[in-house]
Each structure stands twice: as C-alpha cells, then as structure tokens.
mmCIF file of C-alpha atoms in Angstrom:
data_model
loop_
_atom_site.group_PDB
_atom_site.id
_atom_site.type_symbol
_atom_site.label_atom_id
_atom_site.label_comp_id
_atom_site.label_asym_id
_atom_site.label_seq_id
_atom_site.Cartn_x
_atom_site.Cartn_y
_atom_site.Cartn_z
ATOM 1 C CA MET A 1 80.960 225.577 145.473
ATOM 2 C CA ALA A 2 81.780 226.187 141.834
ATOM 3 C CA ALA A 3 81.139 223.123 139.516
ATOM 4 C CA MET A 4 84.092 221.904 138.323
ATOM 5 C CA MET A 5 84.721 220.741 133.967
ATOM 6 C CA ALA A 6 87.168 218.456 132.550
ATOM 7 C CA LEU A 7 88.785 220.750 129.927
ATOM 8 C CA MET A 8 89.194 218.736 126.709
ATOM 9 C CA VAL A 9 91.316 220.222 123.185
ATOM 10 C CA SER A 10 91.090 218.231 120.538
ATOM 11 C CA VAL A 11 93.989 216.818 117.911
ATOM 12 C CA THR A 12 95.738 219.697 115.377
ATOM 13 C CA ALA A 13 93.157 220.156 112.725
ATOM 14 C CA ASN A 14 95.465 218.422 110.338
ATOM 15 C CA ALA A 15 96.523 215.622 112.392
ATOM 16 C CA GLU A 16 97.872 212.872 110.394
ATOM 17 C CA GLY A 17 94.625 210.291 108.697
ATOM 18 C CA GLU A 18 92.031 213.079 110.595
ATOM 19 C CA GLU A 19 88.743 213.475 109.444
ATOM 20 C CA VAL A 20 86.241 215.931 111.565
ATOM 21 C CA LEU A 21 83.138 214.717 111.462
ATOM 22 C CA VAL A 22 82.159 216.938 114.340
ATOM 23 C CA LYS A 23 83.476 219.739 116.212
ATOM 24 C CA GLU A 24 81.805 222.030 118.421
ATOM 25 C CA SER A 25 81.389 224.083 121.251
ATOM 26 C CA PHE A 26 78.506 225.509 120.895
ATOM 27 C CA GLU A 27 79.811 228.796 121.006
ATOM 28 C CA GLY A 28 78.165 230.115 117.909
ATOM 29 C CA THR A 29 75.813 229.441 115.896
ATOM 30 C CA VAL A 30 74.624 225.806 115.813
ATOM 31 C CA SER A 31 73.726 223.525 113.126
ATOM 32 C CA SER A 32 70.710 222.563 112.724
ATOM 33 C CA THR A 33 71.390 219.745 110.162
ATOM 34 C CA VAL A 34 74.592 217.791 113.112
ATOM 35 C CA TRP A 35 71.900 218.356 115.601
ATOM 36 C CA THR A 36 68.564 217.962 115.853
ATOM 37 C CA ASP A 37 65.769 217.531 117.063
ATOM 38 C CA LYS A 38 64.601 220.194 120.098
ATOM 39 C CA TYR A 39 67.506 221.803 121.934
ATOM 40 C CA GLU A 40 68.656 224.976 124.002
ATOM 41 C CA ILE A 41 72.009 226.815 124.812
ATOM 42 C CA THR A 42 72.306 227.882 127.776
ATOM 43 C CA ASP A 43 73.209 231.020 128.652
ATOM 44 C CA GLY A 44 76.624 231.961 129.839
ATOM 45 C CA VAL A 45 80.284 232.868 129.359
ATOM 46 C CA ASN A 46 80.658 229.019 128.276
ATOM 47 C CA LYS A 47 77.745 227.857 126.744
ATOM 48 C CA SER A 48 76.755 223.719 126.787
ATOM 49 C CA ILE A 49 73.880 222.133 125.476
ATOM 50 C CA THR A 50 70.780 220.809 127.055
ATOM 51 C CA SER A 51 67.032 219.703 126.441
ATOM 52 C CA SER A 52 64.280 222.768 126.510
ATOM 53 C CA SER A 53 61.845 219.995 127.513
ATOM 54 C CA ALA A 54 60.888 216.507 129.057
ATOM 55 C CA GLY A 55 62.305 213.697 127.105
ATOM 56 C CA THR A 56 63.312 214.547 123.861
ATOM 57 C CA ARG A 57 65.701 213.209 122.015
ATOM 58 C CA LEU A 58 69.005 214.875 121.210
ATOM 59 C CA TYR A 59 70.788 213.819 117.297
ATOM 60 C CA CYS A 60 74.326 214.529 116.014
ATOM 61 C CA ASN A 61 74.765 213.485 113.404
ATOM 62 C CA VAL A 62 77.429 212.582 111.538
ATOM 63 C CA GLU A 63 77.596 213.064 107.769
ATOM 64 C CA LYS A 64 78.572 209.169 107.131
ATOM 65 C CA THR A 65 78.432 206.548 108.393
ATOM 66 C CA VAL A 66 81.884 204.883 109.833
ATOM 67 C CA THR A 67 82.007 200.922 108.254
ATOM 68 C CA SER A 68 85.873 200.806 108.363
ATOM 69 C CA GLY A 69 88.731 201.873 110.337
ATOM 70 C CA ALA A 70 88.591 204.340 113.631
ATOM 71 C CA MET A 71 86.604 206.650 115.489
ATOM 72 C CA ILE A 72 86.898 208.887 118.537
ATOM 73 C CA ILE A 73 83.931 210.170 120.199
ATOM 74 C CA SER A 74 84.304 212.970 123.056
ATOM 75 C CA TYR A 75 81.647 215.047 124.815
ATOM 76 C CA ASP A 76 82.696 216.838 128.292
ATOM 77 C CA VAL A 77 79.214 216.088 129.931
ATOM 78 C CA MET A 78 77.420 217.019 133.781
ATOM 79 C CA LEU A 79 74.539 216.331 135.348
ATOM 80 C CA PRO A 80 73.100 218.765 137.590
ATOM 81 C CA ALA A 81 71.584 215.775 140.153
ATOM 82 C CA LYS A 82 71.476 211.678 139.906
ATOM 83 C CA ALA A 83 68.855 210.820 137.368
ATOM 84 C CA LYS A 84 68.903 207.558 134.492
ATOM 85 C CA VAL A 85 69.868 209.723 131.153
ATOM 86 C CA ARG A 86 71.316 208.341 128.259
ATOM 87 C CA ILE A 87 73.956 210.076 127.273
ATOM 88 C CA LYS A 88 75.642 208.723 124.055
ATOM 89 C CA GLN A 89 74.148 205.806 121.951
ATOM 90 C CA VAL A 90 75.767 205.185 119.155
ATOM 91 C CA TRP A 91 74.285 203.472 116.975
ATOM 92 C CA ASP A 92 74.024 203.426 112.490
ATOM 93 C CA SER A 93 70.375 204.646 111.838
ATOM 94 C CA ALA A 94 71.427 203.837 108.140
ATOM 95 C CA SER A 95 70.939 199.515 108.879
ATOM 96 C CA GLY A 96 68.188 200.429 110.907
ATOM 97 C CA GLY A 97 68.862 202.065 113.989
ATOM 98 C CA LYS A 98 71.496 199.091 115.308
ATOM 99 C CA ARG A 99 73.441 199.914 118.253
ATOM 100 C CA ALA A 100 76.706 199.759 119.024
ATOM 101 C CA TYR A 101 76.927 200.322 122.334
ATOM 102 C CA LEU A 102 75.402 202.961 125.499
ATOM 103 C CA ILE A 103 76.684 205.438 127.627
ATOM 104 C CA GLN A 104 74.040 206.436 130.674
ATOM 105 C CA ALA A 105 73.635 207.232 134.151
ATOM 106 C CA THR A 106 71.617 206.046 136.423
ATOM 107 C CA SER A 107 69.842 207.274 139.273
ATOM 108 C CA ALA A 108 72.059 205.618 141.860
ATOM 109 C CA GLY A 109 75.190 208.293 141.259
ATOM 110 C CA LYS A 110 76.783 205.884 138.438
ATOM 111 C CA ILE A 111 77.700 206.676 134.717
ATOM 112 C CA THR A 112 77.887 202.945 132.725
ATOM 113 C CA ILE A 113 78.615 201.345 129.427
ATOM 114 C CA GLU A 114 76.284 199.126 128.636
ATOM 115 C CA ASN A 115 75.244 198.295 132.133
ATOM 116 C CA THR A 116 78.964 197.232 133.361
ATOM 117 C CA GLU A 117 80.349 200.802 135.721
ATOM 118 C CA LEU A 118 82.778 203.023 134.277
ATOM 119 C CA ILE A 119 82.204 205.594 137.135
ATOM 120 C CA THR A 120 80.502 207.020 140.413
ATOM 121 C CA TYR A 121 79.544 210.719 139.340
ATOM 122 C CA THR A 122 79.060 213.752 140.994
ATOM 123 C CA PRO A 123 75.713 216.017 140.247
ATOM 124 C CA GLY A 124 76.839 219.330 139.385
ATOM 125 C CA GLN A 125 80.375 218.191 138.319
ATOM 126 C CA TRP A 126 82.115 218.190 134.372
ATOM 127 C CA TYR A 127 83.550 214.594 133.039
ATOM 128 C CA ASN A 128 84.984 214.179 129.966
ATOM 129 C CA ILE A 129 84.122 210.698 128.042
ATOM 130 C CA THR A 130 86.222 210.192 124.866
ATOM 131 C CA GLU A 131 85.436 206.742 123.615
ATOM 132 C CA VAL A 132 87.882 205.440 120.852
ATOM 133 C CA VAL A 133 86.096 203.035 119.022
ATOM 134 C CA ASP A 134 87.123 200.405 116.322
ATOM 135 C CA VAL A 135 84.124 199.778 114.329
ATOM 136 C CA GLU A 136 85.940 197.105 112.469
ATOM 137 C CA GLU A 137 86.440 194.766 115.162
ATOM 138 C CA LYS A 138 83.457 196.451 116.713
ATOM 139 C CA LYS A 139 85.455 197.841 119.726
ATOM 140 C CA VAL A 140 85.218 200.813 122.149
ATOM 141 C CA SER A 141 88.093 202.218 124.688
ATOM 142 C CA VAL A 142 86.143 204.446 127.172
ATOM 143 C CA TYR A 143 88.937 207.469 128.715
ATOM 144 C CA VAL A 144 87.325 209.232 131.625
ATOM 145 C CA ASP A 145 88.528 213.036 132.665
ATOM 146 C CA GLY A 146 92.082 211.255 130.138
ATOM 147 C CA LYS A 147 91.731 208.737 132.982
ATOM 148 C CA TYR A 148 91.323 204.754 130.788
ATOM 149 C CA ILE A 149 88.831 202.687 131.961
ATOM 150 C CA ASN A 150 88.649 199.641 129.994
ATOM 151 C CA GLU A 151 88.029 198.223 126.250
ATOM 152 C CA TYR A 152 84.283 196.949 126.177
ATOM 153 C CA ASP A 153 83.109 194.815 123.085
ATOM 154 C CA TRP A 154 79.789 196.566 121.123
ATOM 155 C CA ARG A 155 76.533 195.245 121.749
ATOM 156 C CA ASN A 156 76.148 191.950 120.853
ATOM 157 C CA GLU A 157 72.303 191.857 119.827
ATOM 158 C CA LYS A 158 70.859 193.343 116.810
ATOM 159 C CA GLU A 159 75.071 194.779 116.016
ATOM 160 C CA ALA A 160 75.170 198.194 113.985
ATOM 161 C CA SER A 161 77.430 197.282 110.982
ATOM 162 C CA GLY A 162 78.982 201.605 111.784
ATOM 163 C CA ILE A 163 78.554 204.512 113.042
ATOM 164 C CA ASN A 164 76.795 207.528 111.811
ATOM 165 C CA CYS A 165 74.845 208.931 115.113
ATOM 166 C CA ILE A 166 75.005 209.571 118.722
ATOM 167 C CA GLN A 167 71.845 210.003 120.320
ATOM 168 C CA THR A 168 71.501 211.529 123.443
ATOM 169 C CA GLN A 169 68.234 211.135 126.113
ATOM 170 C CA TYR A 170 66.577 213.885 127.783
ATOM 171 C CA ASP A 171 64.266 214.810 131.186
ATOM 172 C CA THR A 172 64.153 218.100 131.217
ATOM 173 C CA ASN A 173 67.935 219.244 131.666
ATOM 174 C CA SER A 174 68.884 216.380 133.129
ATOM 175 C CA VAL A 175 72.461 216.575 131.411
ATOM 176 C CA TYR A 176 74.425 218.744 129.879
ATOM 177 C CA ILE A 177 76.464 218.831 126.490
ATOM 178 C CA ASP A 178 79.919 221.006 125.656
ATOM 179 C CA ASN A 179 82.376 220.525 123.719
ATOM 180 C CA ALA A 180 82.101 217.767 121.440
ATOM 181 C CA TYR A 181 83.895 216.052 119.130
ATOM 182 C CA ILE A 182 84.474 212.959 116.858
ATOM 183 C CA ALA A 183 86.646 212.113 114.277
ATOM 184 C CA SER A 184 87.257 209.278 112.188
ATOM 185 C CA PHE A 185 91.642 207.596 111.694
ATOM 186 C CA ALA A 186 93.077 204.593 108.842
ATOM 187 C CA ASP A 187 93.242 202.407 111.703
ATOM 188 C CA LYS A 188 92.705 202.085 115.727
ATOM 189 C CA THR A 189 96.665 202.813 115.991
ATOM 190 C CA THR A 190 96.087 206.151 113.794
ATOM 191 C CA ALA A 191 93.287 206.455 116.780
ATOM 192 C CA ASP A 192 95.475 206.017 119.561
ATOM 193 C CA THR A 193 98.318 208.668 118.416
ATOM 194 C CA ALA A 194 95.490 210.787 118.377
ATOM 195 C CA LEU A 195 94.157 210.181 121.590
ATOM 196 C CA SER A 196 98.094 210.615 123.260
ATOM 197 C CA ALA A 197 98.064 213.884 121.891
ATOM 198 C CA MET A 198 95.154 215.525 122.713
ATOM 199 C CA LEU A 199 95.431 214.375 126.363
ATOM 200 C CA LYS A 200 99.034 215.490 126.344
ATOM 201 C CA ASN A 201 98.298 218.862 125.503
ATOM 202 C CA ARG A 202 94.845 218.491 128.131
ATOM 203 C CA ILE A 203 97.094 218.360 130.782
ATOM 204 C CA SER A 204 99.395 221.154 130.068
ATOM 205 C CA LEU A 205 96.403 223.549 129.660
ATOM 206 C CA GLU A 206 94.990 222.075 132.787
ATOM 207 C CA LYS A 207 99.057 222.901 134.524
ATOM 208 C CA SER A 208 98.423 226.496 132.581
ATOM 209 C CA SER A 209 95.363 228.537 132.516
ATOM 210 C CA LEU A 210 91.835 229.288 134.275
ATOM 211 C CA GLU A 211 88.074 230.339 133.474
ATOM 212 C CA VAL A 212 87.260 233.187 134.875
ATOM 213 C CA GLY A 213 83.914 234.406 134.939
ATOM 214 C CA SER A 214 82.172 231.309 134.767
ATOM 215 C CA THR A 215 80.526 228.604 137.418
ATOM 216 C CA LYS A 216 83.411 226.118 135.128
ATOM 217 C CA THR A 217 86.598 225.940 137.014
ATOM 218 C CA VAL A 218 89.538 223.649 135.852
ATOM 219 C CA GLN A 219 89.983 220.800 138.017
ATOM 220 C CA ASN A 220 93.104 219.832 139.105
ATOM 221 C CA ALA A 221 94.490 223.084 137.267
ATOM 222 C CA ILE A 222 97.027 224.187 139.751
ATOM 223 C CA THR A 223 98.480 222.772 143.624
ATOM 224 C CA PRO A 224 97.612 224.993 145.791
ATOM 225 C CA VAL A 225 100.436 227.733 146.821
ATOM 226 C CA GLU A 226 100.661 228.762 150.618
ATOM 227 C CA LYS A 227 104.735 230.395 150.454
ATOM 228 C CA GLY A 228 104.932 233.385 148.030
ATOM 229 C CA ALA A 229 103.777 235.645 145.548
ATOM 230 C CA VAL A 230 101.843 232.994 142.316
ATOM 231 C CA VAL A 231 101.153 234.701 138.766
ATOM 232 C CA VAL A 232 98.247 234.234 137.125
ATOM 233 C CA SER A 233 97.874 235.022 133.526
ATOM 234 C CA TYR A 234 95.267 233.869 131.252
ATOM 235 C CA ASP A 235 93.936 234.741 127.420
#
C-alpha cells in the first residue's frame, strides 16, 4: 500500500504581517547555511530529507532569533518504523542552547510534546505537524494534519528567551522531513489568521488533486465513486 502524506500549503508569499524565515520543499539545492550537519536528500518525484549516518543531528537555522510576536513552524514528517527520535527540538542557541519545547516520537508509536501524547502514529505514513508559537507568552498550539490538538506551555526549566533553531536527531533513516515552513508574525492573532488561510488552502487542494508517480498519495483526497464516470485532472 502506498504511504500517505499530509499536504502542507503555505500562506501566500505576502500574507499580512508574515516574514518567511524558512520555506523548503527539498526539490532543488538546499541551503547549507540553513540546514547544517549531515543529511541526505532521498530520490524520487517527491524528495525529502533524512540522515546519512546514525546519531546525526540536523539543524534548521532560522536567520534571526525571534523574541517577540508569534511564529508558525510546520514540517511534514514520516517515521518508517517505531523508534524514539527527536522530531523538533525548538530552541534558542543564542541563549546557551535553551529549549522552548520538544516534539518527539517514541518506540511505543506515540508522538509527544514534552512527554504529553499528541497522536499515535503509523509507520510509513506522512503527517503534517504545525505549531503556532506565542513567543512572548511562551505557549505553543499544536495541529496534526490540520486538526487542533491543544495548547501547551514551553518547558519550565531553562526557558529559552526566543527561537532561532529547530533540531532533529536521527538514528539512521529513522525520520523523514518534507515541506518545511517557518515564519514570524507580529502577534498570535495574526499567526492564527494566517494558519486559518493555510488550512483552507490545504483542504481545497486535498479535495482536488492527487500526486502521481510517487509513493506519497493524498490522504482522504477523494470520496470513492462506485458508479458513473470520474474525471481526474492534475498538473
């Protein structure tokens, strides 16, 4: 059975108050300044990023430290097997590497934030994990495949003063990342509005398009048709 992915469609390039810090589909040349440490781009129509050696840490370096307002941090992720692995350790390297919050997978098949369960994951299936981060209030609202899960506090001890780096720690090929999008906004209300537009675009695209020639297919894209004719159109 083909693996399923959650489509992520970013807000428009000039959404009000949006400052795009990272936007990467891994289809072309990847910035070695933004993405550091060892990694490899997987082959195929839809490329994604993973580790090239066991124990590798991959850093996504945001071009500035965000200390006020809000952020949207979004990745598509896929775990080929059940394993304990850091998916997103969001932190402030400028303040001595203090962590804001950690999203990780467990060997029991859970994805958690600071040890609180978000979802049970299926190996080989793509998920979109998006956070709206209130930097000033030090809170993070988590969405999985567009569904709101809950709002959480940042880690209490050694609190970060801002955010400028997202770290992913691998065992060999233990997690794949695609469609990374990170942006800052003036405040959480503006970020929430931008996310609402993003999710509307995502739902519209899921209802109208399929990816062809890839192991990734759109989850819940089309209601099965048992009778009559079907017209499928794609770019």
